[in-house]
Short mmCIF file of C-alpha atoms and ligand atoms in Angstrom, two decimals:
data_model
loop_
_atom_site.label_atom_id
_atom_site.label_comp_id
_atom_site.label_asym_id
_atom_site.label_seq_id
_atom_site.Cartn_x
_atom_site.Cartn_y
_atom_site.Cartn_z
CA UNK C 17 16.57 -15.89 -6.81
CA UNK C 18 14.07 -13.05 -7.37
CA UNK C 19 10.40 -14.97 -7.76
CA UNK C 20 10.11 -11.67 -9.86
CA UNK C 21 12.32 -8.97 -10.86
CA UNK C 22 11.38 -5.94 -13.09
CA UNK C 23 13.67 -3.23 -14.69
CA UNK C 24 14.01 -0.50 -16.89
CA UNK C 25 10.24 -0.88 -17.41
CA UNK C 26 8.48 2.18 -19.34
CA UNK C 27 4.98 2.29 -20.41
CA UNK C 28 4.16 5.44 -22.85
CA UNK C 29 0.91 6.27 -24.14
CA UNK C 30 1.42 9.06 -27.25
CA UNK C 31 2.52 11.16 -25.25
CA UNK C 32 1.84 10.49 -22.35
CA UNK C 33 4.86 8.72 -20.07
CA UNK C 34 2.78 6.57 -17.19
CA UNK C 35 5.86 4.93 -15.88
CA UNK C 36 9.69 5.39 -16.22
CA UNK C 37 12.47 3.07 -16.13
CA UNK C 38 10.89 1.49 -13.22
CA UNK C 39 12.36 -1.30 -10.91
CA UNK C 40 10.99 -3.69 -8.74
CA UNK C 41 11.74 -6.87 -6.92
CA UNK C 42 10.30 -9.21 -4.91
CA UNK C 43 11.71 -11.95 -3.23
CA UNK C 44 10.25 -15.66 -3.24
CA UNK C 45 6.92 -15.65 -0.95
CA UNK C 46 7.12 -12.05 -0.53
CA UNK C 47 4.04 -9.58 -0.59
CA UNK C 48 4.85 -6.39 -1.67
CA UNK C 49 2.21 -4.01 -1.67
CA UNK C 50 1.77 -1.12 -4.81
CA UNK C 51 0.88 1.66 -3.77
CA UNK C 52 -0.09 5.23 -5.14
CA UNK C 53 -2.81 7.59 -5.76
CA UNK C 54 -5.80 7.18 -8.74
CA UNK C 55 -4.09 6.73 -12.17
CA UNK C 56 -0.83 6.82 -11.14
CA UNK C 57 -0.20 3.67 -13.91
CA UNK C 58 -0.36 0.90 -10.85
CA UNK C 59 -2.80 -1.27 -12.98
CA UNK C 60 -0.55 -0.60 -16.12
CA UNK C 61 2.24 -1.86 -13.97
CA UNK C 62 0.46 -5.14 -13.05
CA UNK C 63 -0.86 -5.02 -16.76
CA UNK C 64 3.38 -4.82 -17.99
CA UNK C 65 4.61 -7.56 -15.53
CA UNK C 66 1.53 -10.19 -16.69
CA UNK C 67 2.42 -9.26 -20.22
CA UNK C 68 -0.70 -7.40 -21.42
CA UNK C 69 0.40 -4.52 -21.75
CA UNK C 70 1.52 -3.66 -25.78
CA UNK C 71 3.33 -0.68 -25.01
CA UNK C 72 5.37 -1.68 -22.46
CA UNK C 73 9.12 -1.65 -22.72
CA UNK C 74 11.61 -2.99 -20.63
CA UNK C 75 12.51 -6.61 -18.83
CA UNK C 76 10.74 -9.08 -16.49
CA UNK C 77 12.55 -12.03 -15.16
CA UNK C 78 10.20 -14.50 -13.06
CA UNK C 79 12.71 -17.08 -10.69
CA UNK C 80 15.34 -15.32 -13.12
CA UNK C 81 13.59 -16.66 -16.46
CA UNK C 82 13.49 -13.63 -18.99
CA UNK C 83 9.37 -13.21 -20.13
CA UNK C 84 9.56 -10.25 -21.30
CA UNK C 85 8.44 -11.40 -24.58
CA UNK C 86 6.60 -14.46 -23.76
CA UNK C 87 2.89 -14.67 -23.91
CA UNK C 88 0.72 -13.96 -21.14
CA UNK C 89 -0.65 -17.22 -20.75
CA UNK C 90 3.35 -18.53 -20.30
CA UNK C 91 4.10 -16.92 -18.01
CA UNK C 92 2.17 -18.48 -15.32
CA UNK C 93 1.44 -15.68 -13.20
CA UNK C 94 -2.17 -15.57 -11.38
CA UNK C 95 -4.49 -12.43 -11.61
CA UNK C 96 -7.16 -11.55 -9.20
CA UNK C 97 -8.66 -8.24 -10.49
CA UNK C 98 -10.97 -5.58 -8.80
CA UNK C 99 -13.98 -5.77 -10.56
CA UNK C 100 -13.25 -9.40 -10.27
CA UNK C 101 -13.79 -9.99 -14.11
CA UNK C 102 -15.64 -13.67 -14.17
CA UNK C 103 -16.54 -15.05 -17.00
CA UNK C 104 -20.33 -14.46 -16.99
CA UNK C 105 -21.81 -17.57 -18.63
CA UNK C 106 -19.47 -19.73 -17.08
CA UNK C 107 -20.39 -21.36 -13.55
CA UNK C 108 -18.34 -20.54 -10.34
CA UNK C 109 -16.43 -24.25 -10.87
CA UNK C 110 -15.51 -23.52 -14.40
CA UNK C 111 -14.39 -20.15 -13.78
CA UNK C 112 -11.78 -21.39 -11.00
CA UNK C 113 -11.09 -23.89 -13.67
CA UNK C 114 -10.11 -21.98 -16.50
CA UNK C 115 -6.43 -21.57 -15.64
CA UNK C 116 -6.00 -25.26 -15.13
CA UNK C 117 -7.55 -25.86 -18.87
CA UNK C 118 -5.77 -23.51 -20.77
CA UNK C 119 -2.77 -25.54 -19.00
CA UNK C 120 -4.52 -28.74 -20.47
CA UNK C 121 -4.47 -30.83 -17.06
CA UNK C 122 -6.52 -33.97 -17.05
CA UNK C 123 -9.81 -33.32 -16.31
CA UNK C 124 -9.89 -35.83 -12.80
CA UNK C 125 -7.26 -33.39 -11.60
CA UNK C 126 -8.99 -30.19 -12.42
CA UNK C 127 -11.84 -31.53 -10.38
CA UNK C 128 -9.07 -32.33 -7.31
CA UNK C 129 -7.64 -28.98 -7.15
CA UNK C 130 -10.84 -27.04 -7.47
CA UNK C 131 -12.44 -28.55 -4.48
CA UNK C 132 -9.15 -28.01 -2.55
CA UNK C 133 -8.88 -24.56 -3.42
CA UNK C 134 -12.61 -24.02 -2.99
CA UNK C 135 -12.32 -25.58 0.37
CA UNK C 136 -9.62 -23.46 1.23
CA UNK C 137 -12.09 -20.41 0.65
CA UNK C 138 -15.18 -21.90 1.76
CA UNK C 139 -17.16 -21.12 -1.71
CA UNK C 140 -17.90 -25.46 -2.23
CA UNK C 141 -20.96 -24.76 -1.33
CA UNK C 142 -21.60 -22.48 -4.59
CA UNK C 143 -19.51 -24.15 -6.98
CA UNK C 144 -22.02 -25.06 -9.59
CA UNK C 145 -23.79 -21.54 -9.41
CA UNK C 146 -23.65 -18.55 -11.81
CA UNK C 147 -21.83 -15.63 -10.91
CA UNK C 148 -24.93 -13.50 -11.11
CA UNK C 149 -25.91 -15.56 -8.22
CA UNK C 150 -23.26 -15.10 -6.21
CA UNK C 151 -22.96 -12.61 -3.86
CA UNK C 152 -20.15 -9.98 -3.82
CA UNK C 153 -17.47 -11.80 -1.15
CA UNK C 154 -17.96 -15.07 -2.87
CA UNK C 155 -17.73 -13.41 -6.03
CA UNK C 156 -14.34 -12.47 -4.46
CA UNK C 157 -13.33 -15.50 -3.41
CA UNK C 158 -14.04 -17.07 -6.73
CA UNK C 159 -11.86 -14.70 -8.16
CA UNK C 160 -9.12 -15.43 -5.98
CA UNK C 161 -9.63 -19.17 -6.06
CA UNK C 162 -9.05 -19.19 -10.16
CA UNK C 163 -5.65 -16.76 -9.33
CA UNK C 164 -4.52 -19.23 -6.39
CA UNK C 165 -5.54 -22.79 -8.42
CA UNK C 166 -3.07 -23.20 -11.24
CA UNK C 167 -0.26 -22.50 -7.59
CA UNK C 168 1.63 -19.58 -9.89
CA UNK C 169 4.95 -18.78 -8.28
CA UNK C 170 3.28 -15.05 -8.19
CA UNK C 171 0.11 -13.23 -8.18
CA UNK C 172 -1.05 -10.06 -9.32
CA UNK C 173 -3.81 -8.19 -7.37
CA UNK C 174 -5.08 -5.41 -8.67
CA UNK C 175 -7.08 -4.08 -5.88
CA UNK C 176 -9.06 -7.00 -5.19
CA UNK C 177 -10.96 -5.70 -2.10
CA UNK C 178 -12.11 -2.05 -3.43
CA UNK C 179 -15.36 -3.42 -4.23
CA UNK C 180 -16.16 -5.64 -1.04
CA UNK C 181 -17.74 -4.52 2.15
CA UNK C 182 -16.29 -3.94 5.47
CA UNK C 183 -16.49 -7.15 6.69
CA UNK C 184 -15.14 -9.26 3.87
CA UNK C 185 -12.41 -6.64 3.49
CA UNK C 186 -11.47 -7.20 7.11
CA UNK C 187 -11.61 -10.86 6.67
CA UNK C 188 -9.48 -11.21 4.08
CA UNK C 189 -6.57 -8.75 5.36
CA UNK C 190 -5.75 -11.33 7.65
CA UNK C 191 -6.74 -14.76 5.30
CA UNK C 192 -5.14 -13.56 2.43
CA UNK C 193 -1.52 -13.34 4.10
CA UNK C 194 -1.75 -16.51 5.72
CA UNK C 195 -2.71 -18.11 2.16
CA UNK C 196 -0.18 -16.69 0.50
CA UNK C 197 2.21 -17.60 3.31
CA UNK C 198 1.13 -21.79 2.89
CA UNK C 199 1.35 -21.61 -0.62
CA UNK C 200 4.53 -19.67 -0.39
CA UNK C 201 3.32 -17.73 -3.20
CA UNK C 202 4.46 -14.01 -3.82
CA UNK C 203 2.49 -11.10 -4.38
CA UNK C 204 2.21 -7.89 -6.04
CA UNK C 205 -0.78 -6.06 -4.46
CA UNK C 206 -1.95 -3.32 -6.17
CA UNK C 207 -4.02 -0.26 -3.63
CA UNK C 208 -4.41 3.55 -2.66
CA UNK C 209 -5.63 2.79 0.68
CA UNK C 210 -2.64 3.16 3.16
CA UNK C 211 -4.29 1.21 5.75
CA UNK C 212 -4.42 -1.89 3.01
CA UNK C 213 -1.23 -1.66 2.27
CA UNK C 214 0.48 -1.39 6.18
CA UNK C 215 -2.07 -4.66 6.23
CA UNK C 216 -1.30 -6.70 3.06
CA UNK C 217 2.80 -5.62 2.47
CA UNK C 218 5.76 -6.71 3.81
CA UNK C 219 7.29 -4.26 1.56
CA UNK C 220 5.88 -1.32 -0.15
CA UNK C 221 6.79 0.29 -3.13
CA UNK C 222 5.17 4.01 -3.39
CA UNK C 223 4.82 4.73 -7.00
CA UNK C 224 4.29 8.37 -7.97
CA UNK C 225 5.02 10.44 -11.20
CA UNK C 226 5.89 7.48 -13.00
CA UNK C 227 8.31 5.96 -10.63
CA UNK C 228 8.55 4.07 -7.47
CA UNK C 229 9.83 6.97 -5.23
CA UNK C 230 9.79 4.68 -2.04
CA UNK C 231 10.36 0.82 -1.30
CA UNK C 232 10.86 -0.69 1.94
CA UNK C 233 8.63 -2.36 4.98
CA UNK C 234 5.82 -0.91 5.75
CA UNK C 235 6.44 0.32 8.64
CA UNK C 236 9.52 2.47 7.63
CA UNK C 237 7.15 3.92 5.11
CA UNK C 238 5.34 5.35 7.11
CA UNK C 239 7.74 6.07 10.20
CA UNK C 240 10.03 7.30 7.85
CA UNK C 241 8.54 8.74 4.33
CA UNK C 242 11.47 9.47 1.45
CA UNK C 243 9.60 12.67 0.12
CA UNK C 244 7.29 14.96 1.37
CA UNK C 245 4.83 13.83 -1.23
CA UNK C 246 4.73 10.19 0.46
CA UNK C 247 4.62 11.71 4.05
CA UNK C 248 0.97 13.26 2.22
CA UNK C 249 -0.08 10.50 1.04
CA UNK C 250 0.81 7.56 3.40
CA UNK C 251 -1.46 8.16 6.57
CA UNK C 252 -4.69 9.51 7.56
CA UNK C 253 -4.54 11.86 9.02
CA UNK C 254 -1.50 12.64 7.48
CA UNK C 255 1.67 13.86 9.05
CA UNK C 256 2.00 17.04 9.90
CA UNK C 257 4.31 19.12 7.65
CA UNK C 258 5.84 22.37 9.62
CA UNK C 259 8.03 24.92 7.76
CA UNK C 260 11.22 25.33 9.92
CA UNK C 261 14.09 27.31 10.34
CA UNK C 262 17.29 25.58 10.52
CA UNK C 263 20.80 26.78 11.64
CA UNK C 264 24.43 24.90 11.45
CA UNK C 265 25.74 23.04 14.71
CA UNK C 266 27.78 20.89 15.46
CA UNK C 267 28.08 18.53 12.67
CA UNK C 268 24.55 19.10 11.91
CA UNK C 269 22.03 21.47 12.19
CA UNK C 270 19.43 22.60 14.49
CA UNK C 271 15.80 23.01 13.82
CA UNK C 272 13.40 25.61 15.17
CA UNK C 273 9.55 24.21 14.70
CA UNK C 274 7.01 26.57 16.35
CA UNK C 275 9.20 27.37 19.55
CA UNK C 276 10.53 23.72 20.17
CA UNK C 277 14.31 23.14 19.03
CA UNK C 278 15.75 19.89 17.51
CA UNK C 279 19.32 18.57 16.27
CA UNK C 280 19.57 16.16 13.34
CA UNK C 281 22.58 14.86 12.06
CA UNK C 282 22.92 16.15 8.86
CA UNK C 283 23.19 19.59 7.10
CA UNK C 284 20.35 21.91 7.74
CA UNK C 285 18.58 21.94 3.80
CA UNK C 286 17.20 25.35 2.55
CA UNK C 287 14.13 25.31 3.09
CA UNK C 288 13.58 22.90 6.12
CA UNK C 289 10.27 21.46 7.07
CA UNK C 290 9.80 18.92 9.75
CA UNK C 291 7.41 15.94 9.71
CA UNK C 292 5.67 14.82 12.77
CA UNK C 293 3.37 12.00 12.84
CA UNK C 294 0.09 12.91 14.78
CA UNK C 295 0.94 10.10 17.27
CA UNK C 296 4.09 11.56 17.95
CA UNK C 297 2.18 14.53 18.97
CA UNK C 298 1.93 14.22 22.98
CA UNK C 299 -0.88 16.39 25.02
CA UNK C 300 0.38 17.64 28.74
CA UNK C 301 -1.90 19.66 31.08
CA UNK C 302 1.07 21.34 32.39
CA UNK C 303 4.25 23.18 30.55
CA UNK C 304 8.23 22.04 30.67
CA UNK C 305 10.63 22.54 28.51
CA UNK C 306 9.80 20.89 25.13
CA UNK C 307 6.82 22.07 24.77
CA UNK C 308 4.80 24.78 23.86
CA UNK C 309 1.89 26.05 24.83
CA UNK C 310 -0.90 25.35 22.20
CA UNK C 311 -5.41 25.84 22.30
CA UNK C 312 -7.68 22.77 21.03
CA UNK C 313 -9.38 23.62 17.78
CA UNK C 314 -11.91 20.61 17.11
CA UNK C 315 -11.59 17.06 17.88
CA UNK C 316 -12.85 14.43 15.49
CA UNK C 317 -13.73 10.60 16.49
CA UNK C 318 -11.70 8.53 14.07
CA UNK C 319 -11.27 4.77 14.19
CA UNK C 320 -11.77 4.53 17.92
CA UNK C 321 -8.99 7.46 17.89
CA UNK C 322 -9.54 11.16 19.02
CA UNK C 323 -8.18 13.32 16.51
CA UNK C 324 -7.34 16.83 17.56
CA UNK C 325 -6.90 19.98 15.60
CA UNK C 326 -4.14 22.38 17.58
CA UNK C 327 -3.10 26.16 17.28
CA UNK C 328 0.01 26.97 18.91
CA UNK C 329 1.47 30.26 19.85
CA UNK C 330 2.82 31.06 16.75
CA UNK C 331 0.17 30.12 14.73
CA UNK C 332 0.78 27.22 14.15
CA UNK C 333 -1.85 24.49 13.71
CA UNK C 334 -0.72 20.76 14.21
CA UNK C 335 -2.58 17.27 14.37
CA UNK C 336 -2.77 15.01 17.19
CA UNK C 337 -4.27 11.32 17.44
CA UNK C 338 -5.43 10.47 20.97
CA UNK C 339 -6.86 7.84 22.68
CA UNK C 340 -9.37 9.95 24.46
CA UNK C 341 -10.51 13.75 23.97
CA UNK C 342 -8.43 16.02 25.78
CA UNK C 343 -10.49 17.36 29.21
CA UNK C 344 -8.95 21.35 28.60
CA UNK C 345 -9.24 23.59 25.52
CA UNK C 346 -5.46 25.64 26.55
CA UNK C 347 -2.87 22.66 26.90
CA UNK C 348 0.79 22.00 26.12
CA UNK C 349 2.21 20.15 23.38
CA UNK C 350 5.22 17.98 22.72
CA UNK C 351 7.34 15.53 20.56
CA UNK C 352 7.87 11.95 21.28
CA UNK C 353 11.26 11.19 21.68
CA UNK C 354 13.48 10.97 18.84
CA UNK C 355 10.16 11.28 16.48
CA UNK C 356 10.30 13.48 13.56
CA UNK C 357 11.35 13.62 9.50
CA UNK C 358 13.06 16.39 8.69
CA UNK C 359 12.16 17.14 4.96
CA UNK C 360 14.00 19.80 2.25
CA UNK C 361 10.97 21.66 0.97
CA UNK C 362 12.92 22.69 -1.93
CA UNK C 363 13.80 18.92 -3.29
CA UNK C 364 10.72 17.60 -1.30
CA UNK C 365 13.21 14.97 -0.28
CA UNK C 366 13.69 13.73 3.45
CA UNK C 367 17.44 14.60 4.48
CA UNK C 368 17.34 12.98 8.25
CA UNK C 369 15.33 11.14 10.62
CA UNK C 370 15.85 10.35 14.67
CA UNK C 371 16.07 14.00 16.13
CA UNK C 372 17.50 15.17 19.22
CA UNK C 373 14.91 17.04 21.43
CA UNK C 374 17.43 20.71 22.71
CA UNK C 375 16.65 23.29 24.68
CA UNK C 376 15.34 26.46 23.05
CA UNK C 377 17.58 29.40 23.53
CA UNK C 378 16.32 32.65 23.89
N1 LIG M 15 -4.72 1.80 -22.99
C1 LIG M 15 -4.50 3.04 -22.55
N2 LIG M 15 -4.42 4.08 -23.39
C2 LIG M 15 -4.18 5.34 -22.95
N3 LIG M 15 -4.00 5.67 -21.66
C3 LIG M 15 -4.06 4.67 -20.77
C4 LIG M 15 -4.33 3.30 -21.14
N4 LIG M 15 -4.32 2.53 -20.03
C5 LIG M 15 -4.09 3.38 -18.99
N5 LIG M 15 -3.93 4.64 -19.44
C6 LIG M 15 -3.62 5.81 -18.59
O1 LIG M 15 -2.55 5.50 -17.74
C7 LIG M 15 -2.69 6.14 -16.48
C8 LIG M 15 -2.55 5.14 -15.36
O2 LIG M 15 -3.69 4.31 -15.32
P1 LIG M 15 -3.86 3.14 -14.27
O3 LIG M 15 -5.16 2.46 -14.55
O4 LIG M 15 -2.65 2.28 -14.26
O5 LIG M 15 -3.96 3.93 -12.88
P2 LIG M 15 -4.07 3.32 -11.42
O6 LIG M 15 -2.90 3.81 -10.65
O7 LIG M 15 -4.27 1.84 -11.49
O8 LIG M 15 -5.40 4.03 -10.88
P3 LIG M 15 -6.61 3.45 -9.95
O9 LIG M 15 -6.04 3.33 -8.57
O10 LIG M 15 -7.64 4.54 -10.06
O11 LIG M 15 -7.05 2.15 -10.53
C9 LIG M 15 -4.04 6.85 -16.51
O12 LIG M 15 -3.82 8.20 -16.81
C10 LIG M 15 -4.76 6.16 -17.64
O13 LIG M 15 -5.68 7.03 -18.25
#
């Protein structure tokens, strides 16, 4: 059974329609990551599911029991929020505590399961202080303590790391899972930062224009984008998005990108445009068929990756990601076998994957 399953969920403010008969589900333990550009409604969408959200409309079922009307407080999700919203005159203990009181447990085993979840995050040092004097990460970590102690069957985080530094957001891409994991808690993970969300998710779920356009593991999402509009937004750089020309064959069509030549199995769309990610992109110092000739425009150090801005014959310009700078400024460029989306510009929907590299007739 679903630890949580939403559906037909609409949020509406006057006129304004944030989300639309939107479905989710996650299975029991599993962290699904939300992802989606600034006020695309993710936050409302956490807001709906913990039930604090007035104008929501539609149904959430949590391990199949209906809450849709039930009170936030019963429905025993946890919350870890970005700006990490502690209670200010409260101290760090009492904070973590909060969800255990308002479940009236004794107070000997408030005190247990405190500790042990304070352990757990290495804040039982700071326990008894203030969170003005706390620092930002253990202001985190308090935050996540109170959302992990009452052991809710799900958590909500709305972007917990935005505010953090480097460090701590490093840290906890790779604690957080394996917390989640022991506890065997799911997750709804709330960011706009792709590289959070390949870390945090084993599913995502791209919402744009008030619906979830996209939902599946990470890595498909970004191997294989649904739309052109989550091949823009899922990747940085992002993947490179050629017009095309596209002509019957076979039983499927054949693509012409800038003088290279690919089959897909499916019917060539309209207006074709084919998706390459940048590491797809390969670099050769000398020509064969398959690639084209192409001049180096700028290279960029990015996250110990070389990323290189390409012109090719036609005009053309293309990314690459490379370990190391290319030595020449006039190279050739390729495809990686069987990479490449091929997208219908006019539906912005992808139609196939898993091309066929052909020769290019004159
Ligand atoms: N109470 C409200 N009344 C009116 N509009 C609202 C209300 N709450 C949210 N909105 C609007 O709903 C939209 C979605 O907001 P939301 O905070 O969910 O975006 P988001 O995807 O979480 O963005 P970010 O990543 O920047 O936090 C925004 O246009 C916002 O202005």
């Amino acid at each position: 059974m679903s630890a949580l399953s939403v559906s037909g969920l609409s949020v509406r403010f006057g006129t304004h329609e944030v989300l639309r008969d939107v479905a989710l589900d996650v299975a029991p333990s599993e962290r699904v990551v939300l992802f989606g550009p600034s006020g695309v409604g993710k936050t409302v969408m956490l807001r709906a599911i913990a039930g604090l959200e007035p104008n929501a409309r539609g149904r959430v079922l949590l391990q199949g029991r209906d809450v849709s009307d039930a009170a936030p407080e019963a429905r025993h999700i946890g919350v870890a929020f970005q700006n990490f919203a502690l209670y200010p005159h409260m101290s760090a203990r009492e904070n973590i505590a909060s969800p255990l009181r308002a479940q009236k447990r004794d107070a000997a085993e408030i005190a247990r399961r405190v500790d042990a979840v304070a352990e757990l995050l290495r804040i039982g040092h700071v326990l008894d202080h203030a969170p003005r004097a706390l620092s930002n990460g253990q202001k985190q970590r308090t935050a996540l303590a109170r959302a992990l102690v009452g052991e809710p069957r799900l958590i909500l985080f709305d972007d917990p790391l935005r505010n953090v530094d480097a460090k701590l957001r490093y840290e906890m891409r790779i604690e957080l899972p394996r917390l989640l994991a022991a506890r065997e808690t799911a997750s709804v993970y709330v960011t706009q930062d792709f590289r959070e969300a390949m870390a945090m998710g084993e599913r995502v779920a791209v919402l744009l224009d008030g619906t979830i356009v996209q939902c599946a593991p990470a890595a498909e999402v970004y191997d294989n984008p649904a739309t052109i509009a989550v091949a823009r937004l899922f990747g940085d750089p992002p993947m490179n998005l050629i017009p095309a020309r596209g002509v019957a064959a076979g039983g499927g069509c054949r693509v012409n990108v800038a003088g290279l030549a690919f089959g897909f199995a499916a019917a060539s769309p309209a207006e074709p445009v084919f998706g390459v990610r940048p590491e797809a992109v390969t670099l050769h110092d000398v020509g064969s068929p398959g690639r084209v000739p192409a001049r180096v425009l700028a290279v960029t150090p990015m996250n110990e990756r070389q990323i290189v801005l390409l012109r090719l014959a036609d005009g053309t310009e293309l990314v690459a990601s490379e370990a190391a700078a290319p030595a020449a400024t006039e190279l050739h460029v390729g495809i990686a076998p069987g990479a490449g989306t091929l997208f219908d510009a006019a539906s912005g929907l992808a139609v196939a994957t898993s091309p066929v590299a052909e020769e290019v007739s004159a």
